[in-house]
């Protein structure tokens, strides 16, 4: 089994989004302090049972003037994207001699655009999505919440993840993706109510493909939720659960926007709790 990082451009956020400050979302919109450009990572897993892509990264279409709704305050004031056509996930996969149209399974951690913007590259794949997240992202209410369902293709018919009452480490519920149990989805709500993460058990350590449970490993260790999580307690509870898992087994923690994630993957640097 092999895991590869796929960087699909970069994103710049308000500092108040990366680490929660007084005022929450209002602070995110009103602040003039930006982060540096952060990577947008998706992940490829080559497994004996097939090829798996975790998140689809962002699309270069974000540079089109009509891609983001102009009426939405977050897209007007809260985020900046830098994604070229060469950065998109199909081109990143091609560099590894993998055809996006031949990927067996895509797993979304959540439906925010920098994780789901590249969905249209996978018309032939089984697409697993969090049920709660999918329902929240649909229709007019989804658009108001900042999702972009208007860009989903007509063929998009994902399979909803139905968690089982099957304990996995400190998590009371889980969803096995592979028959050998080496790829598992666990619920990690907080950044969004339906957010999930993917755990890959290599036999020597567990690789935790974290999505946006935190923006960096350091923020996880400090138990700092981000500034857009609608439920701060839920986000903190999830972070504590991840730290508990790291106490039980060697855990390599890989958030989607942490510049150090690739180095930790390459060196298998486990989280020190």
Short mmCIF file of C-alpha atoms in Angstrom, two decimals:
data_model
loop_
_atom_site.label_atom_id
_atom_site.label_comp_id
_atom_site.label_asym_id
_atom_site.label_seq_id
_atom_site.Cartn_x
_atom_site.Cartn_y
_atom_site.Cartn_z
CA UNK A 1 0.00 0.00 0.00
CA UNK A 2 1.31 3.44 -0.97
CA UNK A 3 0.10 6.96 -0.11
CA UNK A 4 0.88 10.00 -2.25
CA UNK A 5 0.21 13.72 -1.61
CA UNK A 6 -1.49 15.65 -4.40
CA UNK A 7 -1.14 19.43 -4.09
CA UNK A 8 -3.90 21.17 -6.03
CA UNK A 9 -2.80 24.78 -5.72
CA UNK A 10 -2.80 27.06 -2.69
CA UNK A 11 -5.28 28.98 -0.58
CA UNK A 12 -4.96 32.09 1.57
CA UNK A 13 -7.24 32.46 4.61
CA UNK A 14 -7.85 34.99 7.32
CA UNK A 15 -5.75 34.27 10.41
CA UNK A 16 -8.99 34.30 12.40
CA UNK A 17 -10.15 31.33 10.33
CA UNK A 18 -6.98 29.31 10.81
CA UNK A 19 -7.17 29.69 14.61
CA UNK A 20 -10.36 30.82 16.29
CA UNK A 21 -10.46 34.35 17.70
CA UNK A 22 -13.12 36.24 19.60
CA UNK A 23 -16.03 36.90 17.28
CA UNK A 24 -15.92 33.69 15.24
CA UNK A 25 -17.12 34.06 11.66
CA UNK A 26 -17.72 37.81 11.99
CA UNK A 27 -14.06 38.20 12.96
CA UNK A 28 -13.06 36.14 9.91
CA UNK A 29 -14.97 38.44 7.57
CA UNK A 30 -13.94 41.69 9.23
CA UNK A 31 -10.24 40.97 9.76
CA UNK A 32 -7.55 42.26 7.40
CA UNK A 33 -4.91 39.78 8.60
CA UNK A 34 -4.21 36.97 6.15
CA UNK A 35 -2.20 33.78 6.43
CA UNK A 36 0.60 32.95 4.04
CA UNK A 37 -0.40 30.84 1.02
CA UNK A 38 -1.26 27.35 2.28
CA UNK A 39 -1.21 24.10 0.30
CA UNK A 40 -4.44 22.38 -0.77
CA UNK A 41 -3.72 18.67 -0.41
CA UNK A 42 -5.66 15.68 -1.63
CA UNK A 43 -4.29 12.14 -1.30
CA UNK A 44 -3.91 9.05 -3.47
CA UNK A 45 -3.84 5.58 -1.92
CA UNK A 46 -2.72 2.62 -4.02
CA UNK A 47 -4.09 -0.45 -2.26
CA UNK A 48 -4.34 -4.13 -3.31
CA UNK A 49 -8.14 -3.66 -3.43
CA UNK A 50 -8.00 -0.61 -5.71
CA UNK A 51 -7.07 3.05 -6.04
CA UNK A 52 -8.54 5.57 -3.63
CA UNK A 53 -8.50 9.37 -3.74
CA UNK A 54 -9.18 11.30 -0.53
CA UNK A 55 -10.70 14.70 -1.38
CA UNK A 56 -10.44 16.17 -4.86
CA UNK A 57 -8.75 19.49 -4.17
CA UNK A 58 -9.64 22.73 -5.88
CA UNK A 59 -10.29 23.71 -9.49
CA UNK A 60 -8.69 26.45 -11.57
CA UNK A 61 -12.23 27.58 -12.40
CA UNK A 62 -12.10 29.53 -9.14
CA UNK A 63 -10.31 32.21 -11.19
CA UNK A 64 -13.45 32.69 -13.34
CA UNK A 65 -15.36 35.80 -12.35
CA UNK A 66 -18.65 33.93 -12.11
CA UNK A 67 -17.46 30.80 -10.27
CA UNK A 68 -18.07 32.03 -6.74
CA UNK A 69 -21.41 33.68 -5.89
CA UNK A 70 -20.71 37.40 -5.59
CA UNK A 71 -23.47 37.79 -3.00
CA UNK A 72 -21.79 35.44 -0.51
CA UNK A 73 -19.71 37.39 2.04
CA UNK A 74 -17.20 34.61 2.64
CA UNK A 75 -16.17 34.40 -1.01
CA UNK A 76 -16.00 38.18 -1.24
CA UNK A 77 -13.99 38.80 1.92
CA UNK A 78 -12.73 35.57 3.47
CA UNK A 79 -10.65 33.51 1.05
CA UNK A 80 -8.26 33.72 -1.91
CA UNK A 81 -7.39 30.86 -4.26
CA UNK A 82 -4.37 30.34 -6.51
CA UNK A 83 -5.01 27.27 -8.66
CA UNK A 84 -3.68 26.85 -12.20
CA UNK A 85 -5.01 24.23 -14.61
CA UNK A 86 -1.76 22.29 -14.16
CA UNK A 87 -2.44 22.14 -10.41
CA UNK A 88 -5.74 20.29 -10.70
CA UNK A 89 -6.01 16.76 -9.42
CA UNK A 90 -6.20 15.03 -12.78
CA UNK A 91 -2.83 16.53 -13.74
CA UNK A 92 -1.34 15.62 -10.36
CA UNK A 93 -2.51 12.03 -10.80
CA UNK A 94 -1.13 11.95 -14.35
CA UNK A 95 2.32 12.77 -12.96
CA UNK A 96 2.04 9.48 -11.08
CA UNK A 97 0.88 7.68 -14.25
CA UNK A 98 -2.66 7.41 -12.91
CA UNK A 99 -5.73 8.31 -14.98
CA UNK A 100 -8.35 10.17 -12.92
CA UNK A 101 -11.12 8.45 -14.89
CA UNK A 102 -9.82 5.06 -13.72
CA UNK A 103 -9.79 5.83 -9.97
CA UNK A 104 -11.91 3.23 -8.19
CA UNK A 105 -13.13 5.23 -5.19
CA UNK A 106 -13.19 8.88 -4.13
CA UNK A 107 -13.80 9.75 -0.46
CA UNK A 108 -14.75 13.30 0.53
CA UNK A 109 -13.95 14.53 4.03
CA UNK A 110 -16.47 17.35 3.47
CA UNK A 111 -17.97 19.45 0.69
CA UNK A 112 -16.09 22.75 1.01
CA UNK A 113 -14.89 23.84 -2.41
CA UNK A 114 -11.16 23.33 -1.74
CA UNK A 115 -11.92 19.67 -1.00
CA UNK A 116 -14.67 19.02 -3.57
CA UNK A 117 -13.82 21.42 -6.41
CA UNK A 118 -12.19 18.67 -8.48
CA UNK A 119 -15.13 16.25 -8.33
CA UNK A 120 -15.87 16.63 -12.03
CA UNK A 121 -12.67 14.74 -12.87
CA UNK A 122 -14.13 11.47 -11.51
CA UNK A 123 -17.24 10.52 -13.53
CA UNK A 124 -16.46 6.80 -13.35
CA UNK A 125 -15.53 6.50 -9.69
CA UNK A 126 -17.58 5.38 -6.72
CA UNK A 127 -17.81 8.50 -4.57
CA UNK A 128 -18.27 8.11 -0.82
CA UNK A 129 -19.55 11.16 1.03
CA UNK A 130 -20.64 11.88 4.62
CA UNK A 131 -24.43 11.61 4.75
CA UNK A 132 -24.97 14.59 7.07
CA UNK A 133 -22.57 16.69 5.03
CA UNK A 134 -24.21 15.80 1.72
CA UNK A 135 -27.65 16.76 3.01
CA UNK A 136 -26.29 20.07 4.34
CA UNK A 137 -24.59 20.92 1.03
CA UNK A 138 -27.62 20.47 -1.22
CA UNK A 139 -29.90 23.10 -2.72
CA UNK A 140 -30.48 26.69 -1.71
CA UNK A 141 -29.67 26.11 1.96
CA UNK A 142 -26.40 24.52 0.91
CA UNK A 143 -25.50 27.62 -1.10
CA UNK A 144 -26.32 29.85 1.88
CA UNK A 145 -23.99 27.72 4.01
CA UNK A 146 -21.16 28.34 1.54
CA UNK A 147 -21.28 25.09 -0.45
CA UNK A 148 -21.34 25.12 -4.26
CA UNK A 149 -23.84 22.43 -5.35
CA UNK A 150 -24.50 24.43 -8.53
CA UNK A 151 -21.20 23.06 -9.86
CA UNK A 152 -22.05 19.38 -9.32
CA UNK A 153 -22.40 17.44 -12.58
CA UNK A 154 -25.63 15.69 -13.59
CA UNK A 155 -23.94 12.30 -13.19
CA UNK A 156 -23.00 13.02 -9.56
CA UNK A 157 -24.75 10.30 -7.56
CA UNK A 158 -22.57 9.69 -4.50
CA UNK A 159 -22.90 6.85 -2.02
CA UNK A 160 -23.62 8.09 1.48
CA UNK A 161 -21.39 6.79 4.28
CA UNK A 162 -23.49 4.90 6.82
CA UNK A 163 -21.44 4.60 9.99
CA UNK A 164 -21.62 1.34 11.89
CA UNK A 165 -21.58 0.95 15.66
CA UNK A 166 -18.14 -0.52 15.30
CA UNK A 167 -15.49 0.83 17.68
CA UNK A 168 -12.22 1.93 16.10
CA UNK A 169 -9.71 3.14 18.66
CA UNK A 170 -11.44 5.92 20.62
CA UNK A 171 -14.13 6.34 17.95
CA UNK A 172 -17.46 4.68 18.78
CA UNK A 173 -18.46 4.44 15.12
CA UNK A 174 -16.55 3.74 11.94
CA UNK A 175 -16.94 2.72 8.30
CA UNK A 176 -14.56 0.12 6.82
CA UNK A 177 -13.65 0.97 3.22
CA UNK A 178 -11.52 -2.05 2.39
CA UNK A 179 -12.19 -5.68 3.18
CA UNK A 180 -8.85 -6.01 4.95
CA UNK A 181 -9.77 -3.16 7.33
CA UNK A 182 -6.69 -1.08 6.52
CA UNK A 183 -8.69 1.95 5.28
CA UNK A 184 -11.31 3.19 7.72
CA UNK A 185 -13.51 6.30 7.77
CA UNK A 186 -14.26 7.88 11.16
CA UNK A 187 -16.63 10.76 12.01
CA UNK A 188 -14.75 13.94 12.91
CA UNK A 189 -17.42 16.67 13.12
CA UNK A 190 -16.50 20.24 13.98
CA UNK A 191 -15.16 22.12 10.97
CA UNK A 192 -18.50 21.09 9.48
CA UNK A 193 -21.17 19.00 11.23
CA UNK A 194 -20.69 16.06 8.86
CA UNK A 195 -16.89 16.16 8.49
CA UNK A 196 -15.08 12.80 8.35
CA UNK A 197 -11.45 11.69 8.29
CA UNK A 198 -9.74 8.65 6.78
CA UNK A 199 -7.37 6.42 8.75
CA UNK A 200 -4.92 4.19 6.90
CA UNK A 201 -3.39 1.40 8.98
CA UNK A 202 -0.03 0.48 7.47
CA UNK A 203 0.74 -2.12 10.14
CA UNK A 204 3.50 0.05 11.60
CA UNK A 205 1.51 3.23 12.17
CA UNK A 206 -1.81 4.85 11.40
CA UNK A 207 -1.89 7.62 8.79
CA UNK A 208 -4.64 10.08 9.72
CA UNK A 209 -5.87 11.95 6.62
CA UNK A 210 -7.49 14.68 8.64
CA UNK A 211 -9.19 17.03 6.20
CA UNK A 212 -9.77 20.20 8.22
CA UNK A 213 -9.96 18.89 11.79
CA UNK A 214 -7.28 21.54 12.30
CA UNK A 215 -5.21 23.58 9.89
CA UNK A 216 -1.88 22.41 11.34
CA UNK A 217 -0.62 19.74 13.71
CA UNK A 218 0.50 22.45 16.14
CA UNK A 219 -3.05 23.81 16.38
CA UNK A 220 -4.30 20.29 17.15
CA UNK A 221 -1.79 19.93 19.97
CA UNK A 222 -2.89 23.30 21.34
CA UNK A 223 -6.56 22.28 20.99
CA UNK A 224 -7.31 25.33 18.85
CA UNK A 225 -10.46 25.01 16.70
CA UNK A 226 -10.72 27.08 13.56
CA UNK A 227 -12.76 30.22 13.16
CA UNK A 228 -15.49 28.83 10.91
CA UNK A 229 -16.48 25.73 12.90
CA UNK A 230 -20.18 26.22 13.73
CA UNK A 231 -19.85 24.25 16.99
CA UNK A 232 -16.65 24.96 18.91
CA UNK A 233 -17.28 22.26 21.52
CA UNK A 234 -17.82 19.65 18.82
CA UNK A 235 -14.58 20.69 17.11
CA UNK A 236 -12.67 20.44 20.40
CA UNK A 237 -14.20 17.05 21.20
CA UNK A 238 -13.01 15.76 17.83
CA UNK A 239 -9.50 17.11 18.38
CA UNK A 240 -9.35 15.42 21.79
CA UNK A 241 -10.46 12.16 20.19
CA UNK A 242 -7.61 12.35 17.68
CA UNK A 243 -5.11 12.96 20.46
CA UNK A 244 -6.49 9.93 22.31
CA UNK A 245 -5.91 7.81 19.20
CA UNK A 246 -2.33 9.11 19.04
CA UNK A 247 -1.82 7.96 22.64
CA UNK A 248 -2.91 4.43 21.71
CA UNK A 249 -0.91 3.91 18.49
CA UNK A 250 1.75 5.74 16.45
CA UNK A 251 -0.29 8.27 14.46
CA UNK A 252 0.92 10.37 11.53
CA UNK A 253 -1.40 13.38 11.40
CA UNK A 254 -1.92 14.98 7.98
CA UNK A 255 -4.26 17.99 7.76
CA UNK A 256 -5.05 19.18 4.25
CA UNK A 257 -3.48 22.65 4.60
CA UNK A 258 -0.46 22.00 6.81
CA UNK A 259 2.79 22.81 4.93
CA UNK A 260 4.54 20.11 7.00
CA UNK A 261 2.12 17.28 6.18
CA UNK A 262 4.15 15.92 3.28
CA UNK A 263 7.37 15.79 5.32
CA UNK A 264 5.57 13.92 8.11
CA UNK A 265 4.18 11.45 5.57
CA UNK A 266 7.60 10.88 3.99
CA UNK A 267 9.35 10.40 7.34
CA UNK A 268 6.37 8.71 9.06
CA UNK A 269 6.80 11.23 11.88
CA UNK A 270 4.23 10.29 14.51
CA UNK A 271 2.32 12.77 16.61
CA UNK A 272 3.93 13.25 20.02
CA UNK A 273 1.22 13.74 22.62
#
